[in-house]
């Protein structure tokens, strides 16, 4: 196993009715900025619950954070913080609202050009405002990690950053808040969490039976519960297990001490930056093509994945790898997610633009060996057309 540091300071409050516990988490004297998205939190009543749980605290609100949150929108929230003297941030929403809040928390304390936060991948962040989250969409694990992804529409860039200053102080995970999610968002969440696990598992062996075993259990749970969550939107146990699985998929636990890939994510981000395709759908396109392309470097783990996640034991090695990739594609289809670039209006000539952007953003040595070049990424995308 590789050396690692593991420190996750986020306090999780999980279960029914936990918004009521907000009052004990947010400092009494805080001036709070509630951040939310395009209106679902208002419609579903979550914002109403949050406002009443905050009681007499001085509260300011900022809505309109987009899916794939925009740099320009986040800067408006930073201005509002300066104008109003807010001291504490509270994100109410999915990964987009939480990611934007992380960026806003860092940018509000940053002296230079906030764009540097993204181009440095967070290295320049030395401080951030404190913030908590109320999660409404299980998918990204942003509620329990220090990462964030921000889109700059004019630059055609979707860039990730992370900083130890950007862990939420606390996150409220009430599975009942997910009942109102459209099927498309549940499917996206299952696929995104699935690929998060794969990015940390499907690399090469380093003798890490605990991390591998946790990963396989999380994958099997998503395979079991994903389709059921679509069929039975108000089944508490299904939603509860899905929510906790998505959090564990990317809170640092399964990735500690093991090599990590993240090439599918970095290539997928460029597709979203290109035409706003849902994050999870870009992954469902790139991952199967990447697994196929990288079958030699990933051979041992692909065989373990086929056997332990899908129960595939028959046939020679390549037949078992093929069957594992096919099972993955079939799973995305079962969730209602298409897996070809052409399904998302990306043509062969668009691949030039996507690869150009990947190169411009310095994503030139991807994967667990840093060996996937833009030329390799192009080949992978061409097989996914
Ligand atoms: O904007 P509103 O009106 O709130 O509607 C949202 C949005 O349209 C809606 N929604 C959320 N909760 C709801 C609900 N609708 C009804 N009932 C509810 N309870 O769902 C839509 C999608 O929300 P969004 O937050 O965009 O989805 P998700 O959580 O999948 O987040 C995706 C973003 O996270 C980034 C992605 O790149 C993307 O920008 N990621 C963040 C990561 C991280 N921080 O670690 C890792 C991931 O790999 C990912 O890159
Ligand atoms: Zn993701």
Short mmCIF file of C-alpha atoms and ligand atoms in Angstrom, two decimals, residues 37-41 43-44 65-69 93-97 99 102 136-137 139-142 145 147-149 158 177-182 185 188-189 192 196 250 262 265 269 279 283, ligand 1:
data_model
loop_
_atom_site.label_atom_id
_atom_site.label_comp_id
_atom_site.label_asym_id
_atom_site.label_seq_id
_atom_site.Cartn_x
_atom_site.Cartn_y
_atom_site.Cartn_z
CA UNK A 37 -29.63 26.70 -7.05
CA UNK A 38 -32.32 27.34 -9.61
CA UNK A 39 -35.35 27.06 -7.38
CA UNK A 40 -35.86 23.38 -6.48
CA UNK A 41 -34.95 24.06 -2.84
CA UNK A 43 -40.27 24.53 -4.39
CA UNK A 44 -39.60 21.45 -2.29
CA UNK A 65 -26.34 28.89 -8.86
CA UNK A 66 -26.41 26.86 -12.08
CA UNK A 67 -25.77 23.14 -12.58
CA UNK A 68 -22.07 23.13 -13.57
CA UNK A 69 -21.71 26.33 -11.52
CA UNK A 93 -28.51 21.84 -2.86
CA UNK A 94 -26.54 19.32 -4.88
CA UNK A 95 -22.92 19.17 -5.94
CA UNK A 96 -23.15 22.33 -8.01
CA UNK A 97 -24.32 24.52 -5.12
CA UNK A 99 -18.93 23.29 -5.24
CA UNK A 102 -16.42 26.10 -1.72
CA UNK A 136 -30.39 17.45 -1.66
CA UNK A 137 -28.79 15.21 -4.32
CA UNK A 139 -23.88 12.03 -6.31
CA UNK A 140 -20.68 13.99 -5.96
CA UNK A 141 -19.67 13.55 -2.27
CA UNK A 142 -18.86 17.27 -2.36
CA UNK A 145 -14.67 16.34 0.48
CA UNK A 147 -12.93 19.39 -4.06
CA UNK A 148 -14.93 21.65 -6.35
CA UNK A 149 -15.39 22.08 -10.09
CA UNK A 158 -14.43 23.54 -16.47
CA UNK A 177 -34.87 15.39 0.74
CA UNK A 178 -34.05 13.25 -2.31
CA UNK A 179 -37.66 12.10 -2.91
CA UNK A 180 -38.34 15.10 -5.15
CA UNK A 181 -35.42 14.44 -7.49
CA UNK A 182 -36.30 13.79 -11.14
CA UNK A 185 -30.80 13.31 -11.50
CA UNK A 188 -26.84 10.78 -12.88
CA UNK A 189 -26.00 10.50 -9.19
CA UNK A 192 -21.30 9.60 -11.04
CA UNK A 196 -15.84 7.91 -8.60
CA UNK A 250 -15.48 10.15 -2.69
CA UNK A 262 -9.38 10.40 -12.87
CA UNK A 265 -13.36 12.79 -15.22
CA UNK A 269 -15.19 17.82 -17.91
CA UNK A 279 -21.38 15.48 -15.82
CA UNK A 283 -18.50 9.74 -17.69
O1 LIG B 1 -30.77 24.13 -9.39
P1 LIG B 1 -31.93 23.51 -8.74
O2 LIG B 1 -33.21 24.16 -9.06
O3 LIG B 1 -31.71 23.35 -7.25
O4 LIG B 1 -32.11 22.02 -9.34
C1 LIG B 1 -31.10 21.04 -9.29
C2 LIG B 1 -30.34 20.93 -10.60
O5 LIG B 1 -31.12 21.35 -11.69
C3 LIG B 1 -31.76 19.70 -9.14
N1 LIG B 1 -31.99 19.28 -7.76
C4 LIG B 1 -31.07 19.16 -6.75
N2 LIG B 1 -31.64 18.64 -5.65
C5 LIG B 1 -32.96 18.44 -5.95
C6 LIG B 1 -33.19 18.85 -7.29
N3 LIG B 1 -34.39 18.77 -7.88
C7 LIG B 1 -35.40 18.28 -7.15
N4 LIG B 1 -35.27 17.83 -5.86
C8 LIG B 1 -34.07 17.90 -5.24
N5 LIG B 1 -33.91 17.42 -3.99
O6 LIG B 1 -30.83 18.79 -9.72
C9 LIG B 1 -30.13 19.44 -10.77
C10 LIG B 1 -28.68 19.03 -10.77
O7 LIG B 1 -28.03 19.51 -9.60
P2 LIG B 1 -26.43 19.51 -9.50
O8 LIG B 1 -26.09 20.07 -8.17
O9 LIG B 1 -25.86 20.17 -10.71
O10 LIG B 1 -26.07 17.96 -9.59
P3 LIG B 1 -24.90 17.12 -8.96
O11 LIG B 1 -25.05 16.97 -7.50
O12 LIG B 1 -24.84 15.92 -9.79
O13 LIG B 1 -23.59 18.01 -9.17
C11 LIG B 1 -22.92 18.07 -10.41
C12 LIG B 1 -21.73 19.00 -10.31
O14 LIG B 1 -20.75 18.49 -9.38
C13 LIG B 1 -19.48 18.41 -10.01
C14 LIG B 1 -19.84 18.14 -11.44
O15 LIG B 1 -18.77 18.41 -12.32
C15 LIG B 1 -21.00 19.09 -11.65
O16 LIG B 1 -20.55 20.41 -11.89
N6 LIG B 1 -18.64 17.40 -9.35
C16 LIG B 1 -18.14 17.68 -8.13
C17 LIG B 1 -17.30 16.83 -7.46
C18 LIG B 1 -16.75 17.14 -6.12
N7 LIG B 1 -16.97 18.32 -5.60
O17 LIG B 1 -16.06 16.32 -5.52
C19 LIG B 1 -16.88 15.55 -8.04
C20 LIG B 1 -17.69 15.14 -9.21
O18 LIG B 1 -16.89 14.29 -10.01
C21 LIG B 1 -18.20 16.24 -10.06
O19 LIG B 1 -17.21 16.65 -11.00
#
